GROMACS .gro file of C-alpha atoms in nm:
model
  246
    1MET     CA    1  -0.004  -0.019  -0.019
    2TYR     CA    2   0.125   0.386  -0.090
    3LEU     CA    3   0.137   0.602   0.203
    4GLN     CA    4   0.141   0.958   0.060
    5PRO     CA    5   0.399   1.169   0.274
    6ALA     CA    6   0.346   1.415   0.480
    7ALA     CA    7   0.280   1.803   0.356
    8ILE     CA    8   0.563   2.003   0.468
    9LYS     CA    9   0.380   2.328   0.616
   10ASP     CA   10   0.714   2.537   0.758
   11THR     CA   11   0.796   2.779   0.564
   12ASP     CA   12   1.173   2.767   0.627
   13ALA     CA   13   1.121   2.435   0.518
   14ALA     CA   14   0.951   2.462   0.210
   15GLY     CA   15   1.201   2.697   0.159
   16THR     CA   16   1.499   2.533   0.174
   17LEU     CA   17   1.324   2.222  -0.021
   18ILE     CA   18   1.242   2.465  -0.307
   19MET     CA   19   1.593   2.565  -0.327
   20SER     CA   20   1.687   2.241  -0.372
   21PHE     CA   21   1.530   2.231  -0.689
   22PHE     CA   22   1.683   2.573  -0.864
   23GLU     CA   23   2.052   2.474  -0.739
   24ARG     CA   24   2.013   2.167  -0.889
   25GLU     CA   25   1.931   2.299  -1.205
   26ASN     CA   26   1.968   2.667  -1.295
   27ARG     CA   27   1.646   2.682  -1.488
   28PRO     CA   28   1.309   2.861  -1.421
   29TYR     CA   29   1.025   2.700  -1.200
   30SER     CA   30   0.643   2.776  -1.190
   31PRO     CA   31   0.513   2.706  -0.854
   32GLN     CA   32   0.300   2.438  -0.996
   33ASP     CA   33   0.644   2.284  -1.106
   34CYS     CA   34   0.787   2.291  -0.713
   35ILE     CA   35   0.434   2.094  -0.630
   36ASN     CA   36   0.535   1.867  -0.894
   37LEU     CA   37   0.894   1.817  -0.777
   38SER     CA   38   0.825   1.810  -0.446
   39GLN     CA   39   0.634   1.466  -0.490
   40GLY     CA   40   0.347   1.574  -0.285
   41LYS     CA   41   0.603   1.700   0.004
   42LEU     CA   42   0.454   2.063  -0.064
   43LYS     CA   43   0.105   2.230  -0.093
   44LYS     CA   44   0.005   2.521  -0.310
   45ALA     CA   45  -0.018   2.725   0.003
   46ALA     CA   46   0.337   2.630   0.169
   47VAL     CA   47   0.528   2.709  -0.216
   48GLU     CA   48   0.350   3.022  -0.265
   49LYS     CA   49   0.421   3.126   0.046
   50ALA     CA   50   0.806   2.999   0.042
   51LEU     CA   51   0.866   3.077  -0.296
   52SER     CA   52   0.744   3.462  -0.167
   53ALA     CA   53   0.936   3.466   0.149
   54LEU     CA   54   1.266   3.363  -0.132
   55VAL     CA   55   1.173   3.657  -0.322
   56GLU     CA   56   1.221   3.886  -0.023
   57LYS     CA   57   1.551   3.724   0.079
   58GLY     CA   58   1.700   3.800  -0.239
   59GLU     CA   59   1.756   3.440  -0.333
   60LEU     CA   60   1.532   3.404  -0.616
   61THR     CA   61   1.399   3.655  -0.880
   62GLU     CA   62   1.029   3.669  -1.039
   63LYS     CA   63   0.929   3.741  -1.345
   64VAL     CA   64   0.550   3.787  -1.432
   65ILE     CA   65   0.441   3.676  -1.800
   66LYS     CA   66   0.100   3.760  -1.855
   67SER     CA   67  -0.091   3.546  -1.576
   68THR     CA   68   0.230   3.308  -1.506
   69ARG     CA   69   0.492   3.324  -1.234
   70ALA     CA   70   0.775   3.270  -1.301
   71TYR     CA   71   1.105   3.180  -1.081
   72MET     CA   72   1.479   3.176  -1.123
   73ALA     CA   73   1.763   3.158  -0.867
   74ASN     CA   74   1.975   3.518  -0.832
   75GLN     CA   75   2.201   3.506  -1.080
   76SER     CA   76   2.455   3.746  -0.871
   77ASN     CA   77   2.470   3.516  -0.595
   78PHE     CA   78   2.661   3.281  -0.821
   79GLU     CA   79   3.004   3.315  -0.764
   80VAL     CA   80   3.182   3.476  -1.107
   81HIS     CA   81   3.497   3.224  -1.230
   82ASP     CA   82   3.766   3.337  -1.432
   83ASP     CA   83   3.896   3.171  -1.746
   84GLU     CA   84   4.127   3.006  -1.584
   85THR     CA   85   3.917   2.864  -1.335
   86LYS     CA   86   3.627   2.779  -1.641
   87GLU     CA   87   3.901   2.555  -1.793
   88LYS     CA   88   3.968   2.357  -1.494
   89LEU     CA   89   3.618   2.299  -1.414
   90GLU     CA   90   3.517   2.213  -1.766
   91THR     CA   91   3.825   1.964  -1.770
   92GLU     CA   92   3.699   1.830  -1.405
   93ILE     CA   93   3.349   1.802  -1.585
   94ALA     CA   94   3.509   1.579  -1.889
   95GLU     CA   95   3.685   1.361  -1.608
   96LEU     CA   96   3.408   1.290  -1.426
   97THR     CA   97   3.163   1.233  -1.750
   98GLU     CA   98   3.457   0.972  -1.858
   99GLU     CA   99   3.513   0.813  -1.537
  100ALA     CA  100   3.099   0.785  -1.500
  101LYS     CA  101   3.122   0.645  -1.901
  102GLU     CA  102   3.333   0.363  -1.754
  103LEU     CA  103   3.136   0.320  -1.420
  104ASP     CA  104   2.806   0.280  -1.642
  105THR     CA  105   2.997  -0.036  -1.874
  106GLU     CA  106   3.089  -0.207  -1.540
  107LEU     CA  107   2.752  -0.179  -1.418
  108LYS     CA  108   2.683  -0.307  -1.694
  109SER     CA  109   2.898  -0.607  -1.728
  110LEU     CA  110   2.774  -0.641  -1.351
  111THR     CA  111   2.403  -0.687  -1.430
  112GLY     CA  112   2.498  -0.931  -1.652
  113ASN     CA  113   2.675  -1.147  -1.433
  114VAL     CA  114   2.370  -1.118  -1.158
  115ASN     CA  115   2.131  -1.196  -1.418
  116ARG     CA  116   2.293  -1.520  -1.527
  117LEU     CA  117   2.366  -1.605  -1.161
  118ASN     CA  118   1.988  -1.538  -1.100
  119ALA     CA  119   1.884  -1.771  -1.420
  120GLN     CA  120   2.117  -2.077  -1.255
  121LEU     CA  121   1.917  -2.362  -1.018
  122THR     CA  122   2.015  -2.305  -0.666
  123ASP     CA  123   2.184  -2.604  -0.450
  124GLU     CA  124   1.823  -2.716  -0.351
  125GLU     CA  125   1.693  -2.741  -0.715
  126LEU     CA  126   2.076  -2.862  -0.789
  127LYS     CA  127   2.040  -3.145  -0.551
  128LYS     CA  128   1.672  -3.254  -0.681
  129GLU     CA  129   1.792  -3.230  -1.030
  130ILE     CA  130   2.054  -3.472  -0.986
  131LYS     CA  131   1.879  -3.675  -0.745
  132ARG     CA  132   1.579  -3.732  -1.056
  133LEU     CA  133   1.851  -3.809  -1.312
  134LYS     CA  134   2.016  -4.072  -1.085
  135GLU     CA  135   1.689  -4.210  -1.068
  136SER     CA  136   1.604  -4.248  -1.408
  137THR     CA  137   1.936  -4.343  -1.491
  138ALA     CA  138   1.877  -4.616  -1.253
  139GLU     CA  139   1.508  -4.741  -1.443
  140LYS     CA  140   1.708  -4.689  -1.764
  141GLU     CA  141   2.010  -4.906  -1.652
  142LYS     CA  142   1.734  -5.177  -1.534
  143LYS     CA  143   1.558  -5.129  -1.811
  144LEU     CA  144   1.898  -5.230  -2.069
  145GLU     CA  145   2.022  -5.504  -1.840
  146LYS     CA  146   1.707  -5.695  -1.912
  147LEU     CA  147   1.672  -5.622  -2.292
  148GLN     CA  148   2.054  -5.704  -2.291
  149GLY     CA  149   1.961  -6.073  -2.108
  150GLY     CA  150   1.683  -6.163  -2.342
  151ALA     CA  151   1.381  -6.054  -2.102
  152VAL     CA  152   1.071  -6.118  -2.266
  153LEU     CA  153   0.866  -5.784  -2.157
  154ILE     CA  154   0.569  -5.884  -2.410
  155THR     CA  155   0.337  -6.176  -2.310
  156GLU     CA  156   0.291  -6.478  -2.626
  157GLU     CA  157  -0.031  -6.374  -2.626
  158ASP     CA  158   0.019  -5.989  -2.686
  159ARG     CA  159   0.260  -6.105  -2.951
  160GLU     CA  160   0.074  -6.288  -3.145
  161ASN     CA  161  -0.247  -6.054  -3.123
  162ALA     CA  162   0.009  -5.801  -3.219
  163ILE     CA  163   0.194  -6.034  -3.556
  164TYR     CA  164  -0.201  -6.118  -3.618
  165LYS     CA  165  -0.378  -5.746  -3.635
  166TYR     CA  166  -0.021  -5.687  -3.869
  167CYS     CA  167  -0.036  -5.953  -4.117
  168THR     CA  168  -0.447  -5.887  -4.104
  169ALA     CA  169  -0.363  -5.535  -4.214
  170ARG     CA  170  -0.137  -5.668  -4.519
  171SER     CA  171  -0.358  -5.839  -4.638
  172LEU     CA  172  -0.595  -5.591  -4.643
  173TRP     CA  173  -0.338  -5.371  -4.839
  174ARG     CA  174  -0.196  -5.646  -5.072
  175LYS     CA  175  -0.579  -5.715  -5.144
  176ARG     CA  176  -0.657  -5.338  -5.210
  177LYS     CA  177  -0.384  -5.231  -5.385
  178ALA     CA  178  -0.467  -5.537  -5.649
  179LEU     CA  179  -0.815  -5.366  -5.660
  180CYS     CA  180  -0.689  -5.084  -5.733
  181ASN     CA  181  -0.403  -5.176  -6.014
  182GLU     CA  182  -0.764  -5.357  -6.149
  183LEU     CA  183  -0.942  -5.086  -6.174
  184ILE     CA  184  -0.680  -4.847  -6.342
  185ASP     CA  185  -0.596  -5.110  -6.637
  186ALA     CA  186  -0.935  -5.110  -6.716
  187MET     CA  187  -1.026  -4.748  -6.732
  188CYS     CA  188  -0.691  -4.701  -6.935
  189GLY     CA  189  -0.760  -5.016  -7.194
  190ASP     CA  190  -0.530  -4.941  -7.478
  191ALA     CA  191  -0.573  -4.572  -7.472
  192LYS     CA  192  -0.324  -4.464  -7.285
  193HIS     CA  193  -0.014  -4.616  -7.017
  194PRO     CA  194  -0.199  -4.645  -6.623
  195ARG     CA  195   0.097  -4.397  -6.531
  196GLU     CA  196  -0.054  -4.128  -6.729
  197LEU     CA  197  -0.374  -4.166  -6.553
  198ARG     CA  198  -0.222  -4.190  -6.239
  199GLU     CA  199  -0.051  -3.858  -6.283
  200GLU     CA  200  -0.358  -3.675  -6.403
  201VAL     CA  201  -0.557  -3.723  -6.116
  202GLY     CA  202  -0.278  -3.754  -5.868
  203ILE     CA  203  -0.257  -4.086  -5.748
  204GLU     CA  204   0.083  -4.228  -5.612
  205THR     CA  205   0.190  -4.532  -5.565
  206ASP     CA  206   0.326  -4.734  -5.296
  207GLU     CA  207   0.657  -4.761  -5.430
  208GLU     CA  208   0.655  -4.403  -5.507
  209ARG     CA  209   0.611  -4.328  -5.181
  210GLY     CA  210   0.916  -4.569  -5.090
  211PHE     CA  211   0.623  -4.865  -4.898
  212LEU     CA  212   0.737  -5.176  -5.066
  213LEU     CA  213   0.466  -5.470  -4.967
  214ALA     CA  214   0.773  -5.739  -5.076
  215GLU     CA  215   0.979  -5.555  -4.808
  216SER     CA  216   0.698  -5.559  -4.506
  217ASP     CA  217   0.623  -5.945  -4.495
  218LEU     CA  218   0.700  -6.045  -4.137
  219GLY     CA  219   0.783  -6.448  -4.282
  220VAL     CA  220   0.595  -6.602  -3.981
  221THR     CA  221   0.240  -6.712  -4.000
  222PRO     CA  222  -0.026  -6.549  -3.780
  223LYS     CA  223  -0.188  -6.816  -3.512
  224PRO     CA  224  -0.565  -6.813  -3.648
  225LYS     CA  225  -0.800  -6.567  -3.396
  226PRO     CA  226  -0.939  -6.784  -3.150
  227LYS     CA  227  -1.302  -6.774  -3.188
  228PRO     CA  228  -1.477  -6.652  -2.876
  229ALA     CA  229  -1.678  -6.928  -2.680
  230LYS     CA  230  -2.037  -7.025  -2.703
  231VAL     CA  231  -2.211  -6.973  -2.427
  232GLN     CA  232  -2.388  -7.286  -2.266
  233LYS     CA  233  -2.730  -7.385  -2.182
  234THR     CA  234  -2.818  -7.418  -1.829
  235ALA     CA  235  -3.044  -7.620  -1.670
  236LYS     CA  236  -3.228  -7.312  -1.596
  237THR     CA  237  -3.285  -7.162  -1.959
  238SER     CA  238  -3.378  -7.495  -2.101
  239SER     CA  239  -3.685  -7.533  -1.793
  240VAL     CA  240  -3.776  -7.225  -1.906
  241LYS     CA  241  -3.828  -7.288  -2.246
  242SER     CA  242  -3.998  -7.601  -2.118
  243ALA     CA  243  -4.276  -7.421  -1.980
  244LYS     CA  244  -4.348  -7.181  -2.215
  245LYS     CA  245  -4.367  -7.473  -2.505
  246LYS     CA  246  -4.656  -7.650  -2.204
   0.00000   0.00000   0.00000
């Protein structure tokens, strides 16, 4: 929750704060500018009273432009430097500016390092990640050991069921491929080659797509799928039917 700063009511305290604005930047300010710069610390009445007091003390000068009052630091209160002092100050400013640039570059580098460090895992997170990886490795090693030892990973029933489904699908593929070829041959007759018709209607053959029927043979004969067992009639069912006939 944001708390509004307490307003300054004392004229001297308000004047000290206002003078800091003019000393920081030697430029004119209006009463509203002073209110804005105070960030809620000064109200309109306190600002007007403090500005009037500063003008009377000779610390500020006042200028009225139409209905707007502008205030500026009294320039006669500033020390006038000779050319040698000005040159010295300008040199110092240039040195400080260069130093500020170097510090800014260093700050950016340090900020980048801090961001990279913050993106890394903490010690606690690293411990959890190491534990997870160890568990995953142990599980995979166990699975690899089973595979290398020739362990059966599926039951014989599941294996036979998979072979049956595959061979059934392959049989349907072969039959439908033959039907399609017969239909295309019948449509072409002696007028054109079947390849020309396939190109016209946009039909791609299995061979063109890299699927060869001959290479899909597993070399095994699937066992016939067992038929569902018939439900045996119970004695109760037979007695009920006999009763209905009577």
